[in-house]
XYZ file of C-alpha atoms in Angstrom:
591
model
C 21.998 4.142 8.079
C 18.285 5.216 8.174
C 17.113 1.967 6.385
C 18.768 -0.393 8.882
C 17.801 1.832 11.922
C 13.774 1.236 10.222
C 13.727 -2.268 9.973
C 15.539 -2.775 13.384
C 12.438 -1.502 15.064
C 10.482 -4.094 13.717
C 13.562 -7.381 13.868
C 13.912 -6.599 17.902
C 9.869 -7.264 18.118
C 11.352 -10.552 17.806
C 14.342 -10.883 19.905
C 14.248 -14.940 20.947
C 14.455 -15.532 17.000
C 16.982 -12.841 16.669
C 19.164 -13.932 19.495
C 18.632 -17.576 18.422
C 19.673 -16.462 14.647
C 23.127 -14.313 15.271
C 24.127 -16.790 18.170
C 23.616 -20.176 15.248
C 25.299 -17.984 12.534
C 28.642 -16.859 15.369
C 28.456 -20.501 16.010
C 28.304 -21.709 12.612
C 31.174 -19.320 11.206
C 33.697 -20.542 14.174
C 33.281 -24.012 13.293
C 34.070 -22.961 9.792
C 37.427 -22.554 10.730
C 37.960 -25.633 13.328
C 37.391 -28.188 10.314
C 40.792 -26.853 8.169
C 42.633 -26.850 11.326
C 42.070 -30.563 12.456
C 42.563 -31.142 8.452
C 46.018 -29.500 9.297
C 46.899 -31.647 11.925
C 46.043 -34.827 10.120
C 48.781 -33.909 7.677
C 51.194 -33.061 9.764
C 50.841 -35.140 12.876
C 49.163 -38.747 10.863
C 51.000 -38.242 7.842
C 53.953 -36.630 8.509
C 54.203 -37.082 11.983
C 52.845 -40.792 11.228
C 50.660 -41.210 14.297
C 47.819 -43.216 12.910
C 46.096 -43.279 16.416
C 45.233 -39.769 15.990
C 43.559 -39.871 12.716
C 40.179 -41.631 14.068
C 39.549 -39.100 17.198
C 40.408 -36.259 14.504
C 38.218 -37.437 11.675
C 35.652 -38.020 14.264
C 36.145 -34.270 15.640
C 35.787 -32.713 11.857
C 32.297 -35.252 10.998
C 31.140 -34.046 14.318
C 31.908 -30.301 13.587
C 30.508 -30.531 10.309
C 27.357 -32.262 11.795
C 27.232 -29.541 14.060
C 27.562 -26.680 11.606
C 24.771 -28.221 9.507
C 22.512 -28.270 12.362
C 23.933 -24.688 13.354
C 22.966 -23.371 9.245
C 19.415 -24.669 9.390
C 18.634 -23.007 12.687
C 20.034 -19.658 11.705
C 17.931 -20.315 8.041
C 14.379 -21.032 9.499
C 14.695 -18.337 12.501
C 15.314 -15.837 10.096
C 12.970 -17.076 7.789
C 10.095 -17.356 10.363
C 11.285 -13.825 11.460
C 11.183 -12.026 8.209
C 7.211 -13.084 7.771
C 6.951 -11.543 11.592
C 8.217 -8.718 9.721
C 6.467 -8.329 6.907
C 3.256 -9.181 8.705
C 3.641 -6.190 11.019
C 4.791 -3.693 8.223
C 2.248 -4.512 5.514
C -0.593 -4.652 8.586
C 0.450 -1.444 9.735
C 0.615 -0.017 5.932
C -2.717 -1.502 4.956
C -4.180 0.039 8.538
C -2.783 3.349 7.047
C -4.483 3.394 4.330
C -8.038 3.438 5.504
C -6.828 6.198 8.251
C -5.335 8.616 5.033
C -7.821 11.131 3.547
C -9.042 11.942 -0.080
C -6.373 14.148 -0.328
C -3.468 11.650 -0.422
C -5.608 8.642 -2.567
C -6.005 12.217 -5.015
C -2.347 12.524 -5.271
C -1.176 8.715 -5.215
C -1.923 5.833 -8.009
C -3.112 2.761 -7.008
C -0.250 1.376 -9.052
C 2.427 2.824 -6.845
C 0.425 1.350 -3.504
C 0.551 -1.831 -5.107
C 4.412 -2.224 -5.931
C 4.958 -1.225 -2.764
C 2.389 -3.691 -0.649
C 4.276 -5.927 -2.987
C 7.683 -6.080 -4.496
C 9.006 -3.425 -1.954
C 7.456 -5.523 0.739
C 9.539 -8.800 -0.656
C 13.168 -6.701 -1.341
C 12.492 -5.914 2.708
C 11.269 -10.030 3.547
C 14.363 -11.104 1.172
C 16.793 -8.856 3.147
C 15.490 -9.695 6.653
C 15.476 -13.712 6.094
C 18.811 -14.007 4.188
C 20.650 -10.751 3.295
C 20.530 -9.056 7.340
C 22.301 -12.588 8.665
C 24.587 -13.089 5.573
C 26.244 -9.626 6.450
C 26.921 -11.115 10.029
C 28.125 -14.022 8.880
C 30.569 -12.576 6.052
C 32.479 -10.080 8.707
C 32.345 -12.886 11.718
C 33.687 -15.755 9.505
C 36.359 -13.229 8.223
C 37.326 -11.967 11.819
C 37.833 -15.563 12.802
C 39.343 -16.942 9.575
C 41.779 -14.175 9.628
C 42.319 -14.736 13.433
C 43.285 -18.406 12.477
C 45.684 -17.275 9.772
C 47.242 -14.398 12.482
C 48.148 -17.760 15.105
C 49.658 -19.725 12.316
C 52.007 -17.411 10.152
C 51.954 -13.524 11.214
C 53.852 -12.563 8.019
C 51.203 -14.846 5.937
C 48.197 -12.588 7.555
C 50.065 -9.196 6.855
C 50.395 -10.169 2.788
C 46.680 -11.207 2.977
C 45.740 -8.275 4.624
C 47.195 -6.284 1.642
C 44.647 -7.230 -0.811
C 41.343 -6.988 1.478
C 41.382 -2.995 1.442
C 41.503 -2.746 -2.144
C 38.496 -4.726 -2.703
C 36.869 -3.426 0.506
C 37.418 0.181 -1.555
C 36.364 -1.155 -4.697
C 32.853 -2.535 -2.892
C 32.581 0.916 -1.390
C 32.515 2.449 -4.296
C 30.352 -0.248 -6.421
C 27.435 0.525 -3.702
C 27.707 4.554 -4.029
C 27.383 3.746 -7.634
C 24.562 1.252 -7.759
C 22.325 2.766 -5.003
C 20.601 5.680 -7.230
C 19.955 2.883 -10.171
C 17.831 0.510 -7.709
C 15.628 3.925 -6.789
C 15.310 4.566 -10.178
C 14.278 1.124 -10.923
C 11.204 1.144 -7.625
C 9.974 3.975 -10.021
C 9.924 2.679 -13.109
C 8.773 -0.442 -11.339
C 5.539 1.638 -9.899
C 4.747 3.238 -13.123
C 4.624 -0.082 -14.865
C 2.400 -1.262 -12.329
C 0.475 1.666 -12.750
C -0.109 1.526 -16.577
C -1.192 -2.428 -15.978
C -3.959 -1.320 -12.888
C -5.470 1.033 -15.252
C -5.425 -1.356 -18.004
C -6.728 -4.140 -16.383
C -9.502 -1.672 -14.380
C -10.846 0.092 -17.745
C -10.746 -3.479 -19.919
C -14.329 -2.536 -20.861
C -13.134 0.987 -21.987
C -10.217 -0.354 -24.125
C -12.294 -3.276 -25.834
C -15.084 -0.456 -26.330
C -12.672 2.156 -28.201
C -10.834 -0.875 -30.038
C -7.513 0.705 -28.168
C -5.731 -2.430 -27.443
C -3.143 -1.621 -29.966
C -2.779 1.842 -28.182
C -2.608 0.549 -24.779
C 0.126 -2.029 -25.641
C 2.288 0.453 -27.047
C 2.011 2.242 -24.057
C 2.751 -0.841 -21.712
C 5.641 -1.280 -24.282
C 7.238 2.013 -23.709
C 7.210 1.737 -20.061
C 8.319 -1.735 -20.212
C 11.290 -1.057 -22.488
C 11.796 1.936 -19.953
C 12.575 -0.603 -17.202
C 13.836 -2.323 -18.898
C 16.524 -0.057 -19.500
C 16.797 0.954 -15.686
C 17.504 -3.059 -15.114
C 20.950 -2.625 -17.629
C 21.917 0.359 -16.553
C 21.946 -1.365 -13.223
C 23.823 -4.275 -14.570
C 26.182 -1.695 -15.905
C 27.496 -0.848 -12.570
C 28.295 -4.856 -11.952
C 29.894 -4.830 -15.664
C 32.522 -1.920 -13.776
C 33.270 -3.466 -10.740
C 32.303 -6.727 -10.041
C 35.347 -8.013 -12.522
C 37.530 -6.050 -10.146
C 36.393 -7.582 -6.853
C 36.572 -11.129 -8.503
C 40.086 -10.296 -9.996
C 41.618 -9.144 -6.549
C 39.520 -11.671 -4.220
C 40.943 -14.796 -6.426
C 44.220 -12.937 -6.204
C 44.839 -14.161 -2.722
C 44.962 -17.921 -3.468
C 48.063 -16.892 -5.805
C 49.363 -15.178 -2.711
C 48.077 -18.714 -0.770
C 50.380 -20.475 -2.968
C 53.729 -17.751 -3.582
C 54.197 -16.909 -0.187
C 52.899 -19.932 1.868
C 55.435 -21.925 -0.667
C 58.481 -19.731 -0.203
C 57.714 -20.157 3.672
C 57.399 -24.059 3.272
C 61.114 -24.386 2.163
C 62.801 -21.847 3.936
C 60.996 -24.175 6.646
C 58.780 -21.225 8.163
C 55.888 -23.103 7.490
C 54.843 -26.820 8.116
C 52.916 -28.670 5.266
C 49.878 -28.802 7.766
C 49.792 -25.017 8.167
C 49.735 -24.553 4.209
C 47.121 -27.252 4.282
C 44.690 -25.240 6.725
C 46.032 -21.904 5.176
C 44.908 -22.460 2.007
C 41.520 -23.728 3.320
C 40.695 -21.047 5.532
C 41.628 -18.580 2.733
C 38.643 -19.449 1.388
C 36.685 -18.176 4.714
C 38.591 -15.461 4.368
C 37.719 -14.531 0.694
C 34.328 -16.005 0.571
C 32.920 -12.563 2.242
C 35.075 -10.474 0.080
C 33.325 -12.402 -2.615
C 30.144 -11.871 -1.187
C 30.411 -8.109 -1.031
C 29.538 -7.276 -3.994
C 26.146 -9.130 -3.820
C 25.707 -8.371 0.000
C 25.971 -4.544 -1.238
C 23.527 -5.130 -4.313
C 20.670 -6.642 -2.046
C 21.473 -4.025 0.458
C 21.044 -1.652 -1.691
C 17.700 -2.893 -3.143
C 16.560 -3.072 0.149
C 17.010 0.481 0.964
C 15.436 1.605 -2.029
C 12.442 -0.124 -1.156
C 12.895 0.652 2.430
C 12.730 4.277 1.793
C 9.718 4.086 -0.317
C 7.538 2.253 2.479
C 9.071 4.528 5.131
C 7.693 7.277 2.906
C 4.047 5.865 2.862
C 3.843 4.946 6.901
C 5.237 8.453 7.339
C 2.465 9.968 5.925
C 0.269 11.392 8.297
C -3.204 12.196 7.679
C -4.105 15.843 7.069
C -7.451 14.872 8.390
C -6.904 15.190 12.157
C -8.929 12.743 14.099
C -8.785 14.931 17.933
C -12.465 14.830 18.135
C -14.401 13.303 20.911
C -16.775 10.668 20.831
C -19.884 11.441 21.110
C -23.011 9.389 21.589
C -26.661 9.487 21.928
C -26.643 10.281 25.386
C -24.274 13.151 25.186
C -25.214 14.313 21.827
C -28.875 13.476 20.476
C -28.234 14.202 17.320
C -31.476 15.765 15.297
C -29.189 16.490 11.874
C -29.066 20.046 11.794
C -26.459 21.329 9.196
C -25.352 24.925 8.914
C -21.952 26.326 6.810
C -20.882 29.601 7.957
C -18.366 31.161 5.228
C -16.846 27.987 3.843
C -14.432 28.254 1.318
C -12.327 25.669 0.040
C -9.355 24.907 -2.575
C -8.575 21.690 -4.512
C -4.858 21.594 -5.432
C -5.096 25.660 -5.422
C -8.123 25.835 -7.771
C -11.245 27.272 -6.005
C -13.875 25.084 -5.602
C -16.245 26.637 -2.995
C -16.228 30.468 -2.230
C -17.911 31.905 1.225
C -20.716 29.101 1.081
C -23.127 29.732 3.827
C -26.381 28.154 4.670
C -28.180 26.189 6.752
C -30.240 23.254 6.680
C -32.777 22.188 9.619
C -33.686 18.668 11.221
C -35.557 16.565 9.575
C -35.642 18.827 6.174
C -34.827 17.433 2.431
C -32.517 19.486 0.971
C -31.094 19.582 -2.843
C -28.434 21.152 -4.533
C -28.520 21.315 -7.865
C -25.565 22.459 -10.548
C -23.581 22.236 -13.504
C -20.801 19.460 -13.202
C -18.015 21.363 -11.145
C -20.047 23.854 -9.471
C -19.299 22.514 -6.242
C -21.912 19.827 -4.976
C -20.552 16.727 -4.049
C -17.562 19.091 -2.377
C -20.018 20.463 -0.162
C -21.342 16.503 0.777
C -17.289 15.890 0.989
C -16.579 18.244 3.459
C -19.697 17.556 5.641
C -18.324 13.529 6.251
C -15.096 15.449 5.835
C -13.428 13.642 3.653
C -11.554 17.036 2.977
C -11.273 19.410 5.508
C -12.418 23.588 4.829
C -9.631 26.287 3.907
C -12.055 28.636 5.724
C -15.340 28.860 7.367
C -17.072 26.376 9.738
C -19.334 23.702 9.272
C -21.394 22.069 12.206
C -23.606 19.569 13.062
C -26.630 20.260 15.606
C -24.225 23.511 16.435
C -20.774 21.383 16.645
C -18.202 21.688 15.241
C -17.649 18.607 12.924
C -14.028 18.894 13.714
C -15.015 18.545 17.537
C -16.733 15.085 16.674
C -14.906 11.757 15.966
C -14.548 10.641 12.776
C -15.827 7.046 13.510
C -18.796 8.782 15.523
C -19.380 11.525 12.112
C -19.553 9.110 9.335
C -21.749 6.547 11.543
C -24.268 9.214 11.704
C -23.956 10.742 8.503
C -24.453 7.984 5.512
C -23.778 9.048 2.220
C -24.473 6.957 -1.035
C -21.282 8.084 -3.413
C -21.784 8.880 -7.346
C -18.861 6.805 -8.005
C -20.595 3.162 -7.247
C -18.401 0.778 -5.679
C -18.952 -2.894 -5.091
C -16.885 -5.859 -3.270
C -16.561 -8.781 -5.045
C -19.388 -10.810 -2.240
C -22.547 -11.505 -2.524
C -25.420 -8.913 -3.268
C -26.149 -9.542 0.465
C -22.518 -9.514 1.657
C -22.780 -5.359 -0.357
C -25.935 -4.207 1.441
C -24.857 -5.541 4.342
C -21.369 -3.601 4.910
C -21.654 -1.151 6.858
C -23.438 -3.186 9.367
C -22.238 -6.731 8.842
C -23.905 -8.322 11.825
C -28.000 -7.324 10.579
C -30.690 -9.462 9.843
C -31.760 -11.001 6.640
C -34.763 -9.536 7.021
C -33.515 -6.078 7.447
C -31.607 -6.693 4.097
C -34.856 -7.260 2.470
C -36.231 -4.264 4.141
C -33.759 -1.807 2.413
C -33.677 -3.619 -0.875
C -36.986 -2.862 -1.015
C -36.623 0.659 -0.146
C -33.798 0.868 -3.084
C -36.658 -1.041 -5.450
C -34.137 -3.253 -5.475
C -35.787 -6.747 -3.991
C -37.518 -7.571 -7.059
C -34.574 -7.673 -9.423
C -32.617 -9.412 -6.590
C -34.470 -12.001 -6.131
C -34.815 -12.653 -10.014
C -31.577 -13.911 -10.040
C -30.394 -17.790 -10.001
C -28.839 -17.554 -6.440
C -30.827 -14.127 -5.326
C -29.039 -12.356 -2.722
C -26.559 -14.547 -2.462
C -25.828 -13.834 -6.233
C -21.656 -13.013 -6.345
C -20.870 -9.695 -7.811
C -18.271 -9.458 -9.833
C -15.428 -7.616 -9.473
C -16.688 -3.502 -9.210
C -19.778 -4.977 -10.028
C -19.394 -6.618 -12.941
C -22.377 -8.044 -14.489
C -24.505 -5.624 -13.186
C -26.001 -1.895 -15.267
C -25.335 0.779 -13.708
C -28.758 1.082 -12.248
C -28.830 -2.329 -10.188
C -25.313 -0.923 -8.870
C -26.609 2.463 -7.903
C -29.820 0.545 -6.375
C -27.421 -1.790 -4.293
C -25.399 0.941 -2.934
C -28.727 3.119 -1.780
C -29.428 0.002 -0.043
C -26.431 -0.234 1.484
C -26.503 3.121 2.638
C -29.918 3.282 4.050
C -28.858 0.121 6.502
C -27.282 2.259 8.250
C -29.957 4.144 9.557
C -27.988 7.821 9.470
C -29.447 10.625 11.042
C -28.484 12.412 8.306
C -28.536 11.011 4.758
C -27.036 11.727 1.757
C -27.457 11.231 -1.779
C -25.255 11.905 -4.206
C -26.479 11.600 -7.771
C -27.655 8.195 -6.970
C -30.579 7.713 -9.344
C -28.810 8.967 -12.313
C -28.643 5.988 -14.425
C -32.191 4.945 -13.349
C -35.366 5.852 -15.386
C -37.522 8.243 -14.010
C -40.289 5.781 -12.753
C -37.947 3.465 -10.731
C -36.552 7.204 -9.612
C -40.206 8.468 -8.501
C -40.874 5.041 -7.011
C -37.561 5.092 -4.992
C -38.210 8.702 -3.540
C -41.616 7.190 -2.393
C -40.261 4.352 -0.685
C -37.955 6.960 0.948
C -40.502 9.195 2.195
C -42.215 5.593 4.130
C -38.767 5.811 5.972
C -39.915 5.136 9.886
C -36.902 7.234 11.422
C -36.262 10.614 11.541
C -33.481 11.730 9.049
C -31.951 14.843 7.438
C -31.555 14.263 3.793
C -28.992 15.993 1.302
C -29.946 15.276 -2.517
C -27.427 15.962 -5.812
C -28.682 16.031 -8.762
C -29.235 17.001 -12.228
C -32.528 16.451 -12.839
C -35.217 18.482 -11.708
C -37.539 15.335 -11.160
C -35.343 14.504 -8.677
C -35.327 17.569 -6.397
C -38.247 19.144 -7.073
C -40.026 17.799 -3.826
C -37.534 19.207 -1.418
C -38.156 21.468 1.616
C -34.908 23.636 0.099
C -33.517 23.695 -3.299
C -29.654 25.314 -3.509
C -28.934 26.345 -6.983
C -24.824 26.184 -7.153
C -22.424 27.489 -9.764
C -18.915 27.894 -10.061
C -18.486 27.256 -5.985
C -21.132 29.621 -5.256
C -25.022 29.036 -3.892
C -26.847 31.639 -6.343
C -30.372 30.807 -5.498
C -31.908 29.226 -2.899
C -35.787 28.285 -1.792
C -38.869 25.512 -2.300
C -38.883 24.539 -6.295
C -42.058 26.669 -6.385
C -40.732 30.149 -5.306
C -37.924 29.286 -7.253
C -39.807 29.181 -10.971
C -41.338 32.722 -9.391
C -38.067 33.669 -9.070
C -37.656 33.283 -13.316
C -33.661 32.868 -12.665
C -31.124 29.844 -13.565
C -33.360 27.441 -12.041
C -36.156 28.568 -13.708
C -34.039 28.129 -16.759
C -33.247 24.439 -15.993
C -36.049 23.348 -15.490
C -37.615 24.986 -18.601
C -34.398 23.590 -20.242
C -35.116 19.762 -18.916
C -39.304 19.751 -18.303
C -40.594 22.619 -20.927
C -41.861 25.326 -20.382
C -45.323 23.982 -18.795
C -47.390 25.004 -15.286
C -44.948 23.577 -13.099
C -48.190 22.457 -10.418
C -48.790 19.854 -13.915
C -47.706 16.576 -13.833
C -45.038 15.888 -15.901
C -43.571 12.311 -15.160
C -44.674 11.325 -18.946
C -42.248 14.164 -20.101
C -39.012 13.307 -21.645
C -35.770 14.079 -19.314
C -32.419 15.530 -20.501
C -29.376 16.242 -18.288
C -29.150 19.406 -16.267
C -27.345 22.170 -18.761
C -28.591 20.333 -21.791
């Protein structure tokens, strides 16, 4: 079975614990069936037989098993246990390490939900079946091999009518975990979708509250809670079908305990003794045909789940890491970009069509566009997040496919549109990407961000906790943050994505000041909508529908009377564009 051959890889990591486990539980199930025998013998040879000197050495033999077997039960229990987390550790390490290597592409196609049921319940159905369900299996077939081996020395005839009954509910088990497998799949599913709708819930609270939708979004929790709801009794259903079977033929055999070992008590084929340990050890016997049916239910949740995490460390990324690294001695990097023909799809919808340019060291460059026209693609593909259907893109004439990944994104920074903060300290933020910098250097870049002041008006200052996304925080102190995060870094080439769109246009002009006192050199990539903020760049690319349509300085642009020309008309009026106009009223690009 695929599932079993997975989760072997990772139980033989382990093999003193394993070895130590199977040899307590093969030890353990043998003395399971020395205690009825010695029971035997005190009733025929002490009470029958009445040799009372026997009965001390033999109840002494059964406490001593029983001692034994205890001792034997809490080994097996804690090695397993201790090896299941040994487990777990390594598969939800090695999951968690795979999802920083996966690409855009796979977080695009993926909710967060599903990653979460996973990392968690599907993690526990594997920890359950690794610490109690993988050594319960052994234990149920050894302790019936040597129960039924003790029946087989005492009364052949007795074993063959025993025999009879195992197959049917061996057949009937067989047929219960065909039936039972699909509905614990179905259940993961339902599972993940449920965790899904409570993510988003719990991730857009501010949305919900905002829209007064709570009644909305508990009907929908509703309907996919009822929904597993269901899965859960149609699962049940199966047990309704056939676990009354397996109980019905499984107590059968202590009717046959009693018909036939009776009839072969008084036509004196059988000693009282034997019937005595018979009937006990039929217990061993029908204790794991008892146990089937559960065995097979936690077997098959366990593949369910199995199957679903073998899925995810599958995945490979379709971001091939086979660069090499380079470093400032074999590469000094000045930041030249150039895309020759690039073209690329998202999901089969066109998002950049034969985009060429190119973009020298040391130059500020803008691209400016109607939402969807292609501009944060274009920043995408340079860190590549994404990789191009067509055309090449390099960096100081390489390839960026040639270059390491690690190496790429150390050198090329780029502050995202969609803000993201840890739950740390304002600090803990600006210091991410290089965790090991001075405070002062923190205080640098905040500065740089016009950031410091606001900072620093806080109870605890840097060392203020941000909530959760960043929580507690407008949208400008985020985006402020995250530019000083990003400018830590140092990149020789630097990129900014829309970052000063929920500041005010002084803090904005202020911010591309501070920038321009940077004392490194640095390629810089701006998106935007507004014209204030591009306007001062060496190139301007004017982008719609996946295409660059006009490109050049903001001046020979207006000359140019086109769709910039249009925009910025649109956003600044239509005044001499030499004029100052930082008093002037802003709207969004397209407005």
């Amino acid at each position: 079975m695929k599932a079993l051959k997975w989760i072997w890889q990772y139980m033989k990591l382990h093999k003193r614990k394993m070895a130590y486990g199977y040899t307590s539980v093969i030890i353990f199930s043998f003395l399971g069936v020395i205690i009825p025998y010695y029971i035997g013998k005190i009733v025929d040879e002490v009470i029958e037989g009445k040799d009372y000197s026997l009965l001390q050495p033999y109840l002494l033999t059964i406490i001593g098993v029983a001692l034994l077997r205890t001792l034997m039960a809490y080994g097996h229990n804690m090695a397993f246990e201790s090896l299941s987390q040994g487990v777990i550790f390594k598969i939800r390490s090695q999951m968690y390490d795979l999802l920083h290597r996966l690409d855009f592409t796979f977080f695009d196609s993926n909710r967060t939900g599903d990653l979460m049921s996973r990392m968690t319940g599907d993690i526990d159905a594997i920890r359950h079946f690794t610490a109690h369900v993988s050594h319960q299996l052994l234990k149920a077939v050894v302790m019936f091999v040597f129960a039924l081996g003790m029946i087989f020395t005492i009364n052949v005839k007795f074993s063959l009518v025993v025999l009879s009954v195992a197959p049917i509910i061996l057949g009937v088990a067989l047929l219960f975990s065909k039936a039972v497998r699909p509905r614990f799949s179905d259940i993961r599913k339902q599972f993940s979708k449920l965790n899904t709708v409570v993510q988003e819930n719990v991730s857009g609270n501010r949305v919900v509250k905002a829209f007064a939708n709570e009644d909305f979004e508990t009907e929908k929790f509703t309907k996919e809670n009822e929904a597993y709801k269901e899965k859960m009794i149609l699962a049940a259903s199966v047990w309704e079908k056939y676990l009354p079977i397996m109980e019905f033929f499984s107590k059968s055999m202590f009717i046959v305990v009693i018909l036939v070992g009776g009839l072969l008590v008084i036509n004196d084929n059988l000693s009282y003794g034997e019937l005595v340990t018979l009937n006990t050890v039929i217990w061993r016997v029908n204790m794991p045909l008892q146990m089937a049916g559960w065995l097979i239910n936690d077997t098959q949740r366990f593949i369910a789940s199995a199957e679903k995490i073998q899925g995810l460390i599958d995945t490979k990324p379709v971001i091939k890491n086979e660069g090499v690294v380079l470093n400032e001695e074999d590469f000094p990097l000045n930041g030249k970009i150039e895309f020759k023909n690039v073209s690329f799809k998202y999901k089969d919808e066109p998002v950049l069509k034969d985009v060429s340019f190119c973009i020298n060291p040391g130059q500020k460059a803008a691209f400016i566009g109607a939402t969807g026209s292609g501009k944060s693609t274009i920043m995408n593909l340079i860190c590549r997040f994404y990789e191009v259907d067509d055309g090449l893109i390099t960096l100081d004439r390489v390839n960026v496919k040639n270059i390491d990944l690690k190496t790429l994104r150390s050198v090329v920074s780029i502050a995202m549109q969609d803000v993201f903060l840890f739950t740390d300290t304002i600090e803990g933020n600006i210091a991410y990407g290089v965790p090991d910098v001075s405070v002062e250097q923190v205080y640098e870049v905040a500065r740089l961000a016009d950031a410091h002041e606001f900072i620093k008006s806080f109870p605890e200052g840097y060392d203020t906790i941000v909530g959760e996304r960043g929580v507690g925080l407008s949208g400008g102190q985020k985006q402020r943050i995250a530019l000083a995060r990003t400018l830590l870094t140092k990149p020789n080439v630097l990129i900014l994505d829309d970052t000063t769109s929920s500041l005010d246009l002084k803090t904005e002009q202020q911010i591309q000041k501070n920038i321009e006192t940077i004392n490194y050199k640095n390629t810089t990539l701006i998106i935007a909508h507004r014209i204030s903020s591009v306007r001062n760049a060496d190139q301007i690319f004017v982008m719609e529908d996946g295409v660059v349509i006009e490109k050049g300085t903001h001046e020979s642009l207006l000359e140019q009377k086109g769709h910039y020309y249009d925009v910025y008309k649109n956003q600044l009026g239509d005044f001499d564009h030499v004029a100052s106009n930082t008093s002037q009223k802003e709207v969004n690009y397209g407005a």
